[in-house]
Short mmCIF file of C-alpha atoms and ligand atoms in Angstrom, two decimals:
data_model
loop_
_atom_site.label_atom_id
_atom_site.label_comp_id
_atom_site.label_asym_id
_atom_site.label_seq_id
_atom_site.Cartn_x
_atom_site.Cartn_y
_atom_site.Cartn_z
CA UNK Q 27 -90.50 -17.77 99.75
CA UNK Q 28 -89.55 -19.87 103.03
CA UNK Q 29 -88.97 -23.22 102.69
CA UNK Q 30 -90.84 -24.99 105.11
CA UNK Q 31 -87.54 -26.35 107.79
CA UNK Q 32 -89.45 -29.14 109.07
CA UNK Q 33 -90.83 -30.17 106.24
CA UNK Q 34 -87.63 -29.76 104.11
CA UNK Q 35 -85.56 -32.04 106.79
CA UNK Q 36 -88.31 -34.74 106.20
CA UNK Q 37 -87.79 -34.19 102.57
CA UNK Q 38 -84.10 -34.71 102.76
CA UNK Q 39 -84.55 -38.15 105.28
CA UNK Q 40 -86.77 -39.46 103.16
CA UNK Q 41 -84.83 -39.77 100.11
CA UNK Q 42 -81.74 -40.34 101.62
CA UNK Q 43 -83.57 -43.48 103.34
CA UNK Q 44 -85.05 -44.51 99.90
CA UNK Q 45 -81.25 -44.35 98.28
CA UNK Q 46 -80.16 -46.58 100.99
CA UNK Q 47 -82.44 -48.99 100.89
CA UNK Q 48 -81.80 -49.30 96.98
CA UNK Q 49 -78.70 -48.70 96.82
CA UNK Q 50 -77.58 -52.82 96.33
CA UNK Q 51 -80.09 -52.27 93.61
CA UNK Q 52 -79.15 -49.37 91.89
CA UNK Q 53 -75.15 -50.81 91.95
CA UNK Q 54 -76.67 -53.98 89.98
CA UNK Q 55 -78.18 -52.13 87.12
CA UNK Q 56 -74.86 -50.37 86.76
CA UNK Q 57 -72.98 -53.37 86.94
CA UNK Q 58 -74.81 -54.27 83.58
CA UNK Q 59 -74.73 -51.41 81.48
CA UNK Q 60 -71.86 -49.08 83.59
CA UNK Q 61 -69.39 -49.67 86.35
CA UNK Q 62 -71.42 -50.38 88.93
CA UNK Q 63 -71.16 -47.70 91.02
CA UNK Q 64 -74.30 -45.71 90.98
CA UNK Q 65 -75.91 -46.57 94.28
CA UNK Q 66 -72.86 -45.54 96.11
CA UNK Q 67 -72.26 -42.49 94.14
CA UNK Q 68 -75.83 -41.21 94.64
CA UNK Q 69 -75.94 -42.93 98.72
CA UNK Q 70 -72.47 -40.30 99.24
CA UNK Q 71 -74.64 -37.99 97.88
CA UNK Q 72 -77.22 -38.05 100.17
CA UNK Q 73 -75.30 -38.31 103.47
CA UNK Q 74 -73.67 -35.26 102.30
CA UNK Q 75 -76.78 -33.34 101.96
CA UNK Q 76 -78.12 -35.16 105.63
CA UNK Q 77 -75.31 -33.81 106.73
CA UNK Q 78 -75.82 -30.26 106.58
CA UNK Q 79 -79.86 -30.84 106.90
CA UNK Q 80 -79.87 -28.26 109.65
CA UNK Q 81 -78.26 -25.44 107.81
CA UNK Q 82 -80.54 -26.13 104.21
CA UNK Q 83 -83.40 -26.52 105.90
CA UNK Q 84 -82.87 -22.99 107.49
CA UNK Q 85 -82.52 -21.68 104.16
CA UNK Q 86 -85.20 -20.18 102.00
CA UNK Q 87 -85.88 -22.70 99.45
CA UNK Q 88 -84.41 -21.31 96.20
CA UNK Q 89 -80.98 -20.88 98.19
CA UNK Q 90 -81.92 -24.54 100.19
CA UNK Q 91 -82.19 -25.87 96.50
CA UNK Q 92 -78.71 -24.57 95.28
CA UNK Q 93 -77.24 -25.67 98.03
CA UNK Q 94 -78.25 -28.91 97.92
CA UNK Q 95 -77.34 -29.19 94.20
CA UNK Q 96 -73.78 -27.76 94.97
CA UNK Q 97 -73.40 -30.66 97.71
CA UNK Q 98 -74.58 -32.92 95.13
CA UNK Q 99 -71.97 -31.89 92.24
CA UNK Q 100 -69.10 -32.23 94.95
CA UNK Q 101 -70.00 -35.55 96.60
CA UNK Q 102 -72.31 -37.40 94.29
CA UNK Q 103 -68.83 -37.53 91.00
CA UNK Q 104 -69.33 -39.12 88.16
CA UNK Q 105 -71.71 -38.47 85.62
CA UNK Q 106 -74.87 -38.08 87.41
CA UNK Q 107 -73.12 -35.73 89.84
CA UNK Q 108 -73.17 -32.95 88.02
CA UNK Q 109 -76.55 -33.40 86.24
CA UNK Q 110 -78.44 -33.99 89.60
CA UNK Q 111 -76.61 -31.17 90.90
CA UNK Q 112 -77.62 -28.90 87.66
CA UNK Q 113 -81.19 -29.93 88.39
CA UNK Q 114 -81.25 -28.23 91.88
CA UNK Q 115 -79.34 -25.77 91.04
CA UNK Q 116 -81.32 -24.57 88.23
CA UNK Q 117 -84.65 -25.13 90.13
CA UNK Q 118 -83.50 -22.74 92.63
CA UNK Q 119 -82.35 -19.88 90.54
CA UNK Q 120 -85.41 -20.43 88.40
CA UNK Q 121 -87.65 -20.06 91.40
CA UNK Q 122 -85.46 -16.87 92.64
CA UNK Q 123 -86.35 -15.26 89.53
CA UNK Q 124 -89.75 -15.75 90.09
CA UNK Q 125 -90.24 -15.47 93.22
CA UNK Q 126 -93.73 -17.43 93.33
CA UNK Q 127 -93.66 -20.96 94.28
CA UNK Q 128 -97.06 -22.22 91.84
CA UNK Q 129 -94.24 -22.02 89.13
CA UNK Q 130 -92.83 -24.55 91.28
CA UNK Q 131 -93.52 -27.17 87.44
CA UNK Q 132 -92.29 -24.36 85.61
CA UNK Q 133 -88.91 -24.29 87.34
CA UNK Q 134 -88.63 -27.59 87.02
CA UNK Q 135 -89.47 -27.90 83.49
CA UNK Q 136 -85.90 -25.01 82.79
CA UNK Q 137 -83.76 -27.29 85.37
CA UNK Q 138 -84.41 -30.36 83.24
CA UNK Q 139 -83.49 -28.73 80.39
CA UNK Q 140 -80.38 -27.06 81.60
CA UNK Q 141 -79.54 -30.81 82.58
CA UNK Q 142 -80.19 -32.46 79.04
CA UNK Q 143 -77.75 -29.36 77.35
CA UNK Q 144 -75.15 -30.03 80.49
CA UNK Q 145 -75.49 -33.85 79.67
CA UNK Q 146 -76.01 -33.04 75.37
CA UNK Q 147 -79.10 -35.37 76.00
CA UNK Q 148 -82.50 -35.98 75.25
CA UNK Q 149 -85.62 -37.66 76.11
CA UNK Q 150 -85.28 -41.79 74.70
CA UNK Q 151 -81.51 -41.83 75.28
CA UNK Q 152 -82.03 -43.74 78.44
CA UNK Q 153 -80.99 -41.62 80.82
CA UNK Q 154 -82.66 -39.78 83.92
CA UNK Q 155 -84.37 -37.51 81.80
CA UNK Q 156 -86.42 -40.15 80.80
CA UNK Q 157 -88.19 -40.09 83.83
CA UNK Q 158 -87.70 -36.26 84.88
CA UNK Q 159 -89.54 -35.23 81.57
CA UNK Q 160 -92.40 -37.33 82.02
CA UNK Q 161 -93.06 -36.41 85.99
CA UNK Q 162 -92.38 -32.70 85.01
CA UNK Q 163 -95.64 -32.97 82.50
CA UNK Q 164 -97.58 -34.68 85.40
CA UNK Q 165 -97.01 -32.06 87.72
CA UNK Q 166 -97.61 -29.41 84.81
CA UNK Q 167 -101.13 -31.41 84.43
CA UNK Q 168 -102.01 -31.17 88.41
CA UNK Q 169 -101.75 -34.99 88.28
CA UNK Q 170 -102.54 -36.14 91.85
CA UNK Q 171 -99.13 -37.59 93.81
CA UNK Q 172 -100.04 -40.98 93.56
CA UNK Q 173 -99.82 -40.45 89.28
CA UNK Q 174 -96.70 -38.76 89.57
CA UNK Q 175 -95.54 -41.81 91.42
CA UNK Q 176 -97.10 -44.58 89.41
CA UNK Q 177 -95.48 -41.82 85.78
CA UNK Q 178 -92.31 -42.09 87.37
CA UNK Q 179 -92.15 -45.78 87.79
CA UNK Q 180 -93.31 -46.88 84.67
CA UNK Q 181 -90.67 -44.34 82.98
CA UNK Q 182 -88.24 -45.90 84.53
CA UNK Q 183 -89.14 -49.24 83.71
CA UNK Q 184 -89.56 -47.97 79.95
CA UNK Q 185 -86.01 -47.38 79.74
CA UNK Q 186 -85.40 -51.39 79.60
CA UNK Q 187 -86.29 -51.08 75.68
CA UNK Q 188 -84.08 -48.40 74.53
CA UNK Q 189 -81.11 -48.17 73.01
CA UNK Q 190 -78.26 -46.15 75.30
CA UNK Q 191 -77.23 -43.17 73.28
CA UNK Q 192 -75.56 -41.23 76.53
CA UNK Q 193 -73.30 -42.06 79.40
CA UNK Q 194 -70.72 -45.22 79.29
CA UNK Q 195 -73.92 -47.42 78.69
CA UNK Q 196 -73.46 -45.70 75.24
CA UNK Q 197 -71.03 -47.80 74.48
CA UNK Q 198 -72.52 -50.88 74.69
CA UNK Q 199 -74.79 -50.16 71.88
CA UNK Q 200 -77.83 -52.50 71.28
CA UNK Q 201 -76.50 -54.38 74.02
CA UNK Q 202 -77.90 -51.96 76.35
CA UNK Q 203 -81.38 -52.86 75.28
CA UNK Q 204 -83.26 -54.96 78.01
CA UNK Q 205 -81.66 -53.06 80.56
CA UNK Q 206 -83.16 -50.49 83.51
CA UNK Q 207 -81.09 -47.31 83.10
CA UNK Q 208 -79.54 -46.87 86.66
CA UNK Q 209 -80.36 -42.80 86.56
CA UNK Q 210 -83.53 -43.26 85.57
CA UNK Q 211 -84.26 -45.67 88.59
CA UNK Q 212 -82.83 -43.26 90.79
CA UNK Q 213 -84.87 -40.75 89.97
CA UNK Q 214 -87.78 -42.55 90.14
CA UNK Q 215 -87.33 -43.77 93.33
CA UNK Q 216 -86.42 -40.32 94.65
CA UNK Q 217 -89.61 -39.42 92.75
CA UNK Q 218 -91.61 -42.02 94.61
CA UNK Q 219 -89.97 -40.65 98.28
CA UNK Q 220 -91.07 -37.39 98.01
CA UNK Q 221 -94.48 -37.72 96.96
CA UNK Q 222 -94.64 -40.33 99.19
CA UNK Q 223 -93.65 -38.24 101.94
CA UNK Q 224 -95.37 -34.70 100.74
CA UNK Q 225 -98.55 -37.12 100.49
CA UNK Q 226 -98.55 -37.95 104.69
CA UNK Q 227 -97.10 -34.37 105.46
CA UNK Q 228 -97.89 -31.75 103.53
CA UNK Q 229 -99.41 -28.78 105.22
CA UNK Q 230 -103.28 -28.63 103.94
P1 ADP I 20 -70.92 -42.90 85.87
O1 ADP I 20 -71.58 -43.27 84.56
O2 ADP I 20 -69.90 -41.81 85.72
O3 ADP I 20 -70.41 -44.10 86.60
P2 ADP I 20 -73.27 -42.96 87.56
O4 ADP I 20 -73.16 -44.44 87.45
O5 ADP I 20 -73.40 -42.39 88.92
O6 ADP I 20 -72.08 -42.24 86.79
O7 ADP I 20 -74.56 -42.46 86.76
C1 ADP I 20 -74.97 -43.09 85.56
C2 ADP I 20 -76.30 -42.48 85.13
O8 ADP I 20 -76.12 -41.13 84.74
C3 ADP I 20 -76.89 -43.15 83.90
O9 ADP I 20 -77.67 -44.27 84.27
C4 ADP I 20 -77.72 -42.05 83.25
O10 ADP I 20 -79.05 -42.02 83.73
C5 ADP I 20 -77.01 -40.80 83.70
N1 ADP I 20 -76.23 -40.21 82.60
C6 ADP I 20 -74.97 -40.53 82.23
N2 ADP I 20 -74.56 -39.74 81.20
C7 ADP I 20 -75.60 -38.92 80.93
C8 ADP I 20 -75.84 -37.85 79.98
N3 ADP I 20 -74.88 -37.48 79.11
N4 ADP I 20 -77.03 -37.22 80.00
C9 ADP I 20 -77.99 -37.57 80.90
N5 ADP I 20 -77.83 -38.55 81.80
C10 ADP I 20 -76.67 -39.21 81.82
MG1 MG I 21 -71.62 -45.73 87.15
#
C-alpha cells in the first residue's frame, strides 16, 4: 500500500494550518482546566512533522504513519504527546499487518484503544478519546465526510459537561465541568482538516 505523496503532503499542510490557526484557542481551554500549553505543544508538533513532509510523504503509508507518530511523541511532550503519537503509530502497524487499506476504520478502531490503555482512559473522561471513539464509529458506518465532521464537533463540544477523570484537569474535579477538553478540540479540529481536505482532493 502506497501512500498517495501528494496527497499525504496536503494532508500534513492542512492540519498543521488548522493547529495554527487555533492554536490561541486551544492555549485558552488549557489555561482553564490545565497549564495552558496545549496549542503550542500540538503547533511544535506539527512543524515537526512539516518538516520532514518530503521524506513521509515518500513513505508507504503504514511506515508514513509511524513516522509521523514517532515525530509526534518527540516534539509534541506532555501528555498528549505520547497518546497522539500512539495513535499513528498503532494505525500504521495495524495497517502493516493487514496490508489492505478498506480496514483503514478497523486500524483505527486498535490505535484508539492502544491510546486509552497508554493513557488508562476511557470514553466520558473528557479526554481526546471522546471524540476519536465517536468519529471511529462514523467511519465504521460509511458516514459521509461532512458527518464525520459535524460527529467530531459536537463530541468535542460534549466534553463541556463532564467531569475530568484523566490528565491534570483531573484534578480539578467538578470544577472541570463546563469546560471544552483541550484534546478533544484538537482532535476535532484535526478531524474537521482532513475531511475537509480529503473532501476537495481525494482521488475519485
Ligand atoms: P499536558 O496536560 O501535559 O499539559 P497537553 O495540554 O498538551 O498536555 O494535553 C492535554 C490533553 O491531553 C487533555 O485535554 C486530554 O484530552 C489529553 N489527556 C491528558 N491525559 C490523558 C489521559 N490519561 N488519557 C487520555 N487523554 C489524556
Ligand atoms: Mg497542557
Amino acid at each position: 500500500m502506497q501512500a498517495e505523496p501528494v496527497l499525504l503532503a496536503g494532508l500534513i499542510e492542512a492540519c498543521r494550518a488548522a493547529i495554527t490557526a487555533n492554536s490561541d484557542h486551544l492555549c485558552a481551554l488549557d489555561r482553564a482546566i490545565g497549564d495552558g500549553d496545549h496549542g503550542t505543544n500540538m503547533q511544535r508538533g506539527c512543524e515537526a512533522v512539516s518538516a520532514e513532509e518530503a521524506t513521509v510523504s515518500g513513505l508507504p503509508l503504514p511506515e508514513a504513519l509511524e513516522r509521523i507518530g514517532l515525530t509526534l511523541v518527540m516534539s509534541i511532550g506532555g501528555a498528549a504527546g505520547p497518546l497522539y503519537g500512539t495513535l499513528l503509530i498503532e494505525m500504521g502497524r495495524e495497517l502493516r499487518k493487514s496490508g489492505r487499506e478498506q480496514d483503514f476504520s478497523l486500524a483505527l478502531k486498535q490505535a484508539i484503544d492502544a491510546v486509552a490503555r497508554r493513557g488508562r482512559s476511557n470514553a466520558g473522561d473528557k479526554t481526546l478519546l471522546d471524540v476519536l471513539y465517536p468519529v471511529q464509529d462514523a467511519l465504521a458506518q460509511h458516514s459521509p465526510l461532512t458527518d464525520i465532521v459535524r460527529r467530531a464537533e459536537l463530541s468535542a463540544r460534549l466534553t463541556g459537561a463532564m467531569k475530568a477523570m484523566r490528565g491534570r484537569a483531573a484534578y480539578l474535579g467538578d470544577r472541570s465541568i463546563g469546560h471544552v477538553d483541550p484534546g478533544a478540540s484538537s482532535c476535532a479540529l484535526l478531524t474537521t482538516a482532513i475531511c475537509r481536505y480529503l473532501e476537495e482532493h481525494r482521488p475519485e
